[in-house]
Short mmCIF file of C-alpha atoms and ligand atoms in Angstrom, two decimals:
data_model
loop_
_atom_site.label_atom_id
_atom_site.label_comp_id
_atom_site.label_asym_id
_atom_site.label_seq_id
_atom_site.Cartn_x
_atom_site.Cartn_y
_atom_site.Cartn_z
CA UNK A 22 128.98 -172.90 -0.65
CA UNK A 23 130.48 -176.33 -0.43
CA UNK A 24 129.54 -179.08 -2.89
CA UNK A 25 130.78 -182.65 -3.18
CA UNK A 26 131.29 -185.01 -6.16
CA UNK A 27 130.16 -188.01 -4.04
CA UNK A 28 126.91 -188.85 -2.40
CA UNK A 29 126.98 -191.73 0.03
CA UNK A 30 123.90 -192.70 1.91
CA UNK A 31 124.06 -191.29 5.42
CA UNK A 32 122.60 -192.80 8.55
CA UNK A 33 120.77 -189.82 9.93
CA UNK A 34 120.04 -191.39 13.26
CA UNK A 35 123.67 -192.23 13.85
CA UNK A 36 124.87 -188.74 12.68
CA UNK A 37 122.37 -187.06 15.08
CA UNK A 38 123.60 -189.22 17.92
CA UNK A 39 127.22 -188.33 17.18
CA UNK A 40 126.36 -184.61 16.90
CA UNK A 41 124.72 -184.80 20.32
CA UNK A 42 127.79 -186.48 21.78
CA UNK A 43 130.02 -183.70 20.28
CA UNK A 44 127.76 -180.97 21.63
CA UNK A 45 127.87 -182.45 25.11
CA UNK A 46 131.58 -183.16 25.05
CA UNK A 47 133.54 -180.91 27.43
CA UNK A 48 135.80 -180.04 24.45
CA UNK A 49 132.91 -179.46 22.00
CA UNK A 50 132.80 -175.69 22.49
CA UNK A 51 133.84 -174.99 18.93
CA UNK A 52 130.58 -176.48 17.62
CA UNK A 53 128.46 -173.42 18.53
CA UNK A 54 131.29 -170.90 18.77
CA UNK A 55 130.63 -168.93 15.57
CA UNK A 56 127.00 -168.41 16.57
CA UNK A 57 127.71 -167.65 20.21
CA UNK A 58 130.87 -165.56 19.87
CA UNK A 59 131.78 -163.46 22.85
CA UNK A 60 131.27 -160.07 21.18
CA UNK A 61 133.09 -158.26 23.96
CA UNK A 62 136.21 -160.30 23.26
CA UNK A 63 135.75 -159.89 19.54
CA UNK A 64 135.78 -156.11 19.81
CA UNK A 65 138.90 -156.29 22.04
CA UNK A 66 140.65 -158.44 19.40
CA UNK A 67 139.96 -155.91 16.66
CA UNK A 68 141.10 -153.00 18.89
CA UNK A 69 144.32 -154.86 19.75
CA UNK A 70 144.87 -155.62 16.06
CA UNK A 71 144.57 -151.94 15.22
CA UNK A 72 146.93 -150.99 18.02
CA UNK A 73 149.50 -153.56 16.68
CA UNK A 74 149.14 -152.35 13.06
CA UNK A 75 149.57 -148.72 14.19
CA UNK A 76 152.70 -149.37 16.24
CA UNK A 77 154.49 -152.23 14.53
CA UNK A 78 156.06 -153.19 11.23
CA UNK A 79 156.23 -156.83 12.40
CA UNK A 80 154.04 -159.02 14.57
CA UNK A 81 155.81 -162.09 15.84
CA UNK A 82 153.35 -164.91 16.31
CA UNK A 83 154.79 -167.42 18.72
CA UNK A 84 153.01 -170.82 18.98
CA UNK A 85 152.98 -174.40 17.73
CA UNK A 86 150.40 -176.89 16.51
CA UNK A 87 146.86 -175.65 17.11
CA UNK A 88 148.31 -172.48 18.46
CA UNK A 89 149.90 -171.68 15.06
CA UNK A 90 148.70 -173.47 12.01
CA UNK A 91 145.13 -172.25 11.61
CA UNK A 92 145.89 -168.57 11.45
CA UNK A 93 148.95 -169.13 9.27
CA UNK A 94 146.76 -171.19 6.87
CA UNK A 95 144.27 -168.31 6.41
CA UNK A 96 146.90 -165.56 6.33
CA UNK A 97 149.05 -167.27 3.71
CA UNK A 98 145.98 -167.99 1.60
CA UNK A 99 144.40 -164.53 1.76
CA UNK A 100 146.90 -161.89 2.99
CA UNK A 101 150.45 -163.08 2.32
CA UNK A 102 151.70 -159.54 1.78
CA UNK A 103 150.14 -157.81 4.78
CA UNK A 104 151.32 -154.35 5.66
CA UNK A 105 152.24 -155.41 9.20
CA UNK A 106 154.31 -158.39 8.40
CA UNK A 107 153.71 -161.58 10.32
CA UNK A 108 156.68 -163.69 11.48
CA UNK A 109 156.10 -167.13 12.96
CA UNK A 110 158.38 -168.42 15.76
CA UNK A 111 158.33 -171.11 18.44
CA UNK A 112 157.23 -173.94 16.17
CA UNK A 113 160.62 -175.69 16.34
CA UNK A 114 163.64 -175.86 18.65
CA UNK A 115 165.99 -174.91 15.84
CA UNK A 116 168.40 -172.25 17.01
CA UNK A 117 169.06 -171.36 13.35
CA UNK A 118 165.40 -170.71 12.66
CA UNK A 119 165.05 -168.58 15.85
CA UNK A 120 168.09 -166.50 14.97
CA UNK A 121 166.77 -165.94 11.50
CA UNK A 122 163.48 -164.67 12.93
CA UNK A 123 165.36 -162.36 15.36
CA UNK A 124 167.46 -161.04 12.57
CA UNK A 125 164.51 -160.50 10.31
CA UNK A 126 162.81 -158.30 12.88
CA UNK A 127 166.12 -156.49 13.29
CA UNK A 128 165.65 -152.83 14.34
CA UNK A 129 162.07 -152.67 13.05
CA UNK A 130 159.17 -151.84 15.34
CA UNK A 131 157.47 -154.98 16.46
CA UNK A 132 154.99 -156.62 18.87
CA UNK A 133 154.62 -160.18 20.06
CA UNK A 134 151.52 -162.41 20.17
CA UNK A 135 152.52 -165.45 22.28
CA UNK A 136 149.88 -168.13 21.99
CA UNK A 137 149.83 -171.28 24.15
CA UNK A 138 146.76 -172.82 25.73
CA UNK A 139 148.74 -174.74 28.34
CA UNK A 140 151.26 -171.97 28.70
CA UNK A 141 153.96 -174.60 29.24
CA UNK A 142 154.90 -175.87 25.76
CA UNK A 143 158.71 -175.64 25.45
CA UNK A 144 159.16 -174.51 21.80
CA UNK A 145 157.01 -171.36 22.16
CA UNK A 146 158.38 -170.67 25.68
CA UNK A 147 161.94 -170.57 24.46
CA UNK A 148 161.10 -168.40 21.46
CA UNK A 149 159.11 -166.06 23.66
CA UNK A 150 161.89 -165.57 26.18
CA UNK A 151 164.21 -164.51 23.30
CA UNK A 152 161.76 -162.10 21.77
CA UNK A 153 160.84 -160.66 25.17
CA UNK A 154 164.49 -159.97 25.81
CA UNK A 155 164.70 -158.22 22.43
CA UNK A 156 161.62 -156.11 23.20
CA UNK A 157 163.00 -155.07 26.61
CA UNK A 158 166.40 -154.16 25.07
CA UNK A 159 164.67 -152.04 22.40
CA UNK A 160 161.82 -150.39 24.29
CA UNK A 161 162.56 -150.79 28.06
CA UNK A 162 160.46 -152.90 30.28
CA UNK A 163 157.24 -150.85 30.45
CA UNK A 164 156.74 -150.41 26.72
CA UNK A 165 157.99 -153.94 26.02
CA UNK A 166 155.22 -155.38 28.22
CA UNK A 167 152.66 -153.18 26.45
CA UNK A 168 153.72 -154.81 23.12
CA UNK A 169 153.13 -158.35 24.37
CA UNK A 170 149.74 -159.99 23.66
CA UNK A 171 149.26 -163.29 25.41
CA UNK A 172 146.59 -165.78 24.24
CA UNK A 173 146.29 -168.51 26.81
CA UNK A 174 144.12 -170.19 29.46
CA UNK A 175 141.72 -167.94 31.41
CA UNK A 176 142.92 -169.02 34.86
CA UNK A 177 146.12 -171.02 34.85
CA UNK A 178 149.47 -171.94 33.38
CA UNK A 179 152.96 -170.25 33.43
CA UNK A 180 152.04 -167.96 30.60
CA UNK A 181 148.80 -166.92 32.23
CA UNK A 182 150.56 -166.13 35.53
CA UNK A 183 153.27 -164.16 33.85
CA UNK A 184 150.76 -162.24 31.70
CA UNK A 185 148.83 -161.26 34.86
CA UNK A 186 152.01 -160.30 36.79
CA UNK A 187 153.46 -158.21 33.91
CA UNK A 188 150.16 -156.74 32.68
CA UNK A 189 150.31 -158.08 29.10
CA UNK A 190 147.13 -157.71 27.08
CA UNK A 191 145.45 -161.07 27.51
CA UNK A 192 143.08 -163.18 25.32
CA UNK A 193 141.57 -166.41 26.25
CA UNK A 194 141.65 -169.89 24.75
CA UNK A 195 138.30 -171.15 26.01
CA UNK A 196 138.40 -174.19 28.32
CA UNK A 197 136.02 -176.14 26.07
CA UNK A 198 138.03 -175.71 22.86
CA UNK A 199 141.21 -177.63 22.11
CA UNK A 200 144.23 -176.30 20.12
CA UNK A 201 143.34 -177.67 16.70
CA UNK A 202 139.77 -176.46 16.92
CA UNK A 203 140.72 -173.02 18.11
CA UNK A 204 141.38 -171.15 14.88
CA UNK A 205 138.16 -169.15 15.18
CA UNK A 206 138.96 -167.95 18.71
CA UNK A 207 141.48 -165.22 19.67
CA UNK A 208 144.21 -167.81 18.88
CA UNK A 209 143.60 -167.28 15.19
CA UNK A 210 141.55 -164.11 15.01
CA UNK A 211 144.14 -161.69 16.43
CA UNK A 212 146.99 -162.53 14.07
CA UNK A 213 144.53 -162.71 11.16
CA UNK A 214 143.02 -159.30 12.05
CA UNK A 215 146.55 -157.83 12.21
CA UNK A 216 147.36 -159.23 8.79
CA UNK A 217 144.17 -157.53 7.40
CA UNK A 218 141.92 -160.58 7.11
CA UNK A 219 138.28 -159.46 7.44
CA UNK A 220 137.52 -161.45 10.54
CA UNK A 221 133.84 -160.42 10.54
CA UNK A 222 133.40 -162.05 7.16
CA UNK A 223 135.37 -165.13 8.31
CA UNK A 224 133.07 -165.60 11.34
CA UNK A 225 130.03 -164.96 9.16
CA UNK A 226 131.18 -167.74 6.85
CA UNK A 227 131.65 -170.09 9.76
CA UNK A 228 128.39 -169.14 11.32
CA UNK A 229 126.44 -169.80 8.20
CA UNK A 230 128.32 -173.05 7.78
CA UNK A 231 127.10 -174.24 11.15
CA UNK A 232 123.82 -174.93 9.31
CA UNK A 233 124.75 -175.35 5.65
CA UNK A 234 127.64 -177.81 5.96
CA UNK A 235 125.94 -180.26 8.25
CA UNK A 236 124.94 -182.60 5.44
CA UNK A 237 128.16 -182.33 3.32
CA UNK A 238 130.23 -182.88 6.50
CA UNK A 239 128.25 -185.95 7.35
CA UNK A 240 128.68 -187.29 3.79
CA UNK A 241 132.35 -186.71 3.78
CA UNK A 242 132.80 -188.36 7.18
CA UNK A 243 130.70 -191.35 5.99
CA UNK A 244 132.72 -191.62 2.79
CA UNK A 245 135.97 -191.57 4.75
CA UNK A 246 134.62 -194.26 7.13
CA UNK A 247 133.59 -196.50 4.17
CA UNK A 248 136.93 -196.13 2.41
CA UNK A 249 138.83 -196.79 5.67
CA UNK A 250 136.82 -200.01 6.14
CA UNK A 251 137.92 -201.08 2.56
CA UNK A 252 141.52 -200.58 3.58
CA UNK A 253 142.07 -197.17 1.97
CA UNK A 254 144.01 -196.02 5.02
CA UNK A 255 145.85 -192.93 3.60
CA UNK A 256 144.17 -189.67 2.55
CA UNK A 257 145.98 -187.27 0.30
CA UNK A 258 144.63 -183.73 0.56
CA UNK A 259 145.26 -182.01 -2.81
CA UNK A 260 145.03 -178.41 -3.82
CA UNK A 261 145.85 -176.59 -7.02
CA UNK A 262 146.47 -173.30 -5.19
CA UNK A 263 150.01 -172.95 -3.86
CA UNK A 264 148.94 -170.36 -1.35
CA UNK A 265 146.82 -172.96 0.44
CA UNK A 266 149.82 -175.07 1.40
CA UNK A 267 149.41 -174.18 5.09
CA UNK A 268 145.69 -174.99 4.90
CA UNK A 269 146.79 -178.50 3.97
CA UNK A 270 149.17 -178.42 6.96
CA UNK A 271 146.29 -177.44 9.23
CA UNK A 272 144.22 -180.25 7.81
CA UNK A 273 146.93 -182.78 8.47
CA UNK A 274 147.19 -181.62 12.09
CA UNK A 275 143.38 -181.61 12.52
CA UNK A 276 142.88 -185.13 11.22
CA UNK A 277 146.13 -186.60 12.36
CA UNK A 278 145.80 -185.52 16.00
CA UNK A 279 142.03 -186.11 16.14
CA UNK A 280 141.94 -189.58 14.57
CA UNK A 281 145.35 -191.13 15.02
CA UNK A 282 145.09 -193.02 18.26
CA UNK A 283 144.44 -196.49 19.63
CA UNK A 284 145.92 -197.94 16.50
CA UNK A 285 143.26 -196.30 14.40
CA UNK A 286 142.87 -193.42 12.01
CA UNK A 287 143.46 -192.59 8.33
CA UNK A 288 146.99 -191.25 7.72
CA UNK A 289 146.72 -187.72 6.33
CA UNK A 290 149.16 -186.40 3.75
CA UNK A 291 148.98 -183.47 1.35
CA UNK A 292 150.12 -182.19 -2.02
CA UNK A 293 150.08 -179.02 -3.95
CA UNK A 294 149.55 -179.40 -7.70
CA UNK A 295 151.01 -178.89 -10.28
CA UNK A 296 154.30 -178.91 -8.28
CA UNK A 297 153.67 -182.28 -6.67
CA UNK A 298 152.41 -183.89 -9.81
CA UNK A 299 156.07 -184.04 -10.62
CA UNK A 300 157.02 -185.74 -7.42
CA UNK A 301 154.28 -187.43 -5.38
CA UNK A 302 152.11 -187.61 -8.56
CA UNK A 303 153.97 -190.79 -9.66
CA UNK A 304 153.17 -192.53 -6.36
CA UNK A 305 149.58 -191.39 -6.35
CA UNK A 306 149.02 -192.54 -9.96
CA UNK A 307 150.82 -195.80 -9.70
CA UNK A 308 152.09 -196.77 -6.21
CA UNK A 309 150.39 -198.89 -3.48
CA UNK A 310 146.62 -198.74 -3.86
CA UNK A 311 145.83 -198.04 -0.18
CA UNK A 312 145.23 -194.34 -0.68
CA UNK A 313 142.44 -192.03 -1.64
CA UNK A 314 142.63 -188.44 -2.68
CA UNK A 315 140.54 -185.50 -1.44
CA UNK A 316 140.79 -182.58 -3.86
CA UNK A 317 139.90 -179.22 -2.37
CA UNK A 318 138.81 -177.35 -5.43
CA UNK A 319 139.06 -173.60 -4.92
CA UNK A 320 137.40 -171.41 -7.58
CA UNK A 321 139.95 -170.93 -10.31
CA UNK A 322 140.63 -169.88 -13.86
CA UNK A 323 139.92 -171.98 -16.95
CA UNK A 324 143.53 -173.24 -17.32
CA UNK A 325 143.68 -174.48 -13.70
CA UNK A 326 140.27 -176.04 -13.99
CA UNK A 327 141.46 -178.12 -16.99
CA UNK A 328 144.25 -179.57 -14.92
CA UNK A 329 141.85 -180.33 -12.01
CA UNK A 330 139.72 -182.37 -14.48
CA UNK A 331 142.82 -184.08 -15.98
CA UNK A 332 144.04 -185.14 -12.50
CA UNK A 333 140.56 -186.36 -11.41
CA UNK A 334 140.35 -188.56 -14.48
CA UNK A 335 143.91 -189.80 -14.47
CA UNK A 336 143.96 -190.69 -10.75
CA UNK A 337 140.59 -192.33 -10.84
CA UNK A 338 141.80 -194.42 -13.82
CA UNK A 339 144.88 -195.26 -11.81
CA UNK A 340 142.55 -196.93 -9.34
CA UNK A 341 142.25 -194.52 -6.44
CA UNK A 342 138.98 -193.04 -5.14
CA UNK A 343 139.00 -189.27 -5.87
CA UNK A 344 136.71 -187.16 -3.61
CA UNK A 345 136.31 -183.55 -4.70
CA UNK A 346 135.13 -180.77 -2.38
CA UNK A 347 134.23 -177.67 -4.42
CA UNK A 348 134.40 -174.28 -2.70
CA UNK A 349 132.44 -171.41 -4.22
CA UNK A 350 134.46 -168.42 -2.95
CA UNK A 351 138.14 -167.86 -2.31
CA UNK A 352 137.75 -165.24 0.37
CA UNK A 353 137.09 -164.81 4.10
CA UNK A 354 133.60 -166.23 3.94
CA UNK A 355 134.76 -169.26 1.97
CA UNK A 356 137.57 -170.02 4.41
CA UNK A 357 135.28 -169.55 7.42
CA UNK A 358 132.94 -172.06 5.87
CA UNK A 359 135.72 -174.46 4.95
CA UNK A 360 137.25 -174.38 8.48
CA UNK A 361 133.96 -175.25 10.05
CA UNK A 362 133.17 -177.92 7.50
CA UNK A 363 136.49 -179.76 8.14
CA UNK A 364 136.25 -179.36 11.92
CA UNK A 365 132.84 -180.92 11.94
CA UNK A 366 133.70 -183.67 9.42
CA UNK A 367 136.81 -184.46 11.39
CA UNK A 368 134.99 -184.75 14.77
CA UNK A 369 132.31 -186.95 13.15
CA UNK A 370 135.00 -189.11 11.44
CA UNK A 371 136.85 -189.72 14.71
CA UNK A 372 133.63 -190.55 16.47
CA UNK A 373 132.72 -193.07 13.73
CA UNK A 374 135.94 -195.04 14.40
CA UNK A 375 135.38 -194.79 18.11
CA UNK A 376 138.23 -192.50 19.16
CA UNK A 377 138.15 -189.27 21.11
CA UNK A 378 138.47 -186.42 18.52
CA UNK A 379 139.58 -183.92 21.20
CA UNK A 380 142.53 -185.39 23.07
CA UNK A 381 146.17 -185.86 21.92
CA UNK A 382 147.87 -188.23 24.29
CA UNK A 383 150.64 -188.88 21.75
CA UNK A 384 151.60 -185.21 21.61
CA UNK A 385 151.63 -185.04 25.38
CA UNK A 386 153.89 -188.09 25.46
CA UNK A 387 156.71 -186.38 23.56
CA UNK A 388 156.24 -183.14 25.62
CA UNK A 389 156.78 -185.04 28.86
CA UNK A 390 159.83 -186.89 27.53
CA UNK A 391 161.37 -183.65 26.26
CA UNK A 392 160.86 -181.97 29.61
CA UNK A 393 162.50 -184.92 31.40
CA UNK A 394 165.51 -184.78 29.08
CA UNK A 395 165.77 -181.03 29.44
CA UNK A 396 165.70 -181.41 33.26
CA UNK A 397 168.59 -183.84 33.05
O1 PA5 B 1 145.78 -179.40 18.99
C1 PA5 B 1 146.40 -179.40 20.05
O2 PA5 B 1 145.85 -179.42 21.11
C2 PA5 B 1 147.94 -179.29 19.99
O3 PA5 B 1 148.39 -179.28 18.66
C3 PA5 B 1 148.36 -178.02 20.66
O4 PA5 B 1 147.75 -176.94 20.02
C4 PA5 B 1 149.86 -177.83 20.65
O5 PA5 B 1 150.46 -178.90 21.28
C5 PA5 B 1 150.28 -176.56 21.36
O6 PA5 B 1 149.85 -176.52 22.72
P1 PA5 B 1 149.79 -175.26 23.57
O7 PA5 B 1 148.81 -174.33 22.93
O8 PA5 B 1 149.32 -175.71 24.92
O9 PA5 B 1 151.16 -174.63 23.61
#
């Protein structure tokens, strides 16, 4: 269950209108996804996960942005020491980072899950070609191809075409769901299932949330809108659980890419306490007063709850609005609920400021420039 320490008045008529717009948006497929999950695909995901766990010591997950952050967030929070180890690649163009990942896999048995909705993003494409080469060297072409799992568009793109030609096991990123809203599709579910995350429970949590978080998400979006209009233009997501660092990263991507356009949008940043109380804490307590803090308060022990209280009081006294989102369970159900809550709140927030929550023209701009430079 999610509860809030703030209670703004919400405009029901306006919220219902925005919800209708989201439901009818060609990219609004995530809204009803947990309730209408393609069970055939879900069974195939779990079978593939078992196959990978049985055959591999490592699963190399290749992807960037929405094709990477969501599953990493859940895996790091819930199953950081999975039996089949998960390695992430293709989220930078650093040769050093790629070599490190290749060396880490070394002579161990491994499989690859390459994830790209467009199938053309350069960072994952380069990492994939290196890991494919390694697979072929180790296992020969036929077995190598059977160890490649491609999550991409159903009908088009370079990755789709290669997957069909080579017979990789394929999973689909639905047409009506964009990268940063895709964590509850095969994009996130396959790597999570390999890591031992109970994906049934995760989807149950998200499915229940589709009803239960409607009001809290509307309140949170309304609160953000009000703060933005009072010139609080920076939001700090704060957590006291170090294992949720990547959940913060996913949040920054979700809100940054959904809202940051047309000169609008709250700038998202994040901290992990206590660590960051000894760095960013100074600024938050005492720097420019244009920021507000959103504490994601996971269930915790008594000691940690004391520091949550201390920070809430100190930062409020320092003059920044402190919003607290309390989560009742630190498990798959809790994270399913939390993911859905933030997706919904984010889409509503973007709609409130009049920007499209589902496109990312800025991201596409750098991709185009990079391709031009590479062609030169
Ligand atoms: O949210 C988004 O749409 C982006 O962050 C994409 O997920 C990211 O750019 C990766 O794109 P693709 O999956 O096409 O490789």
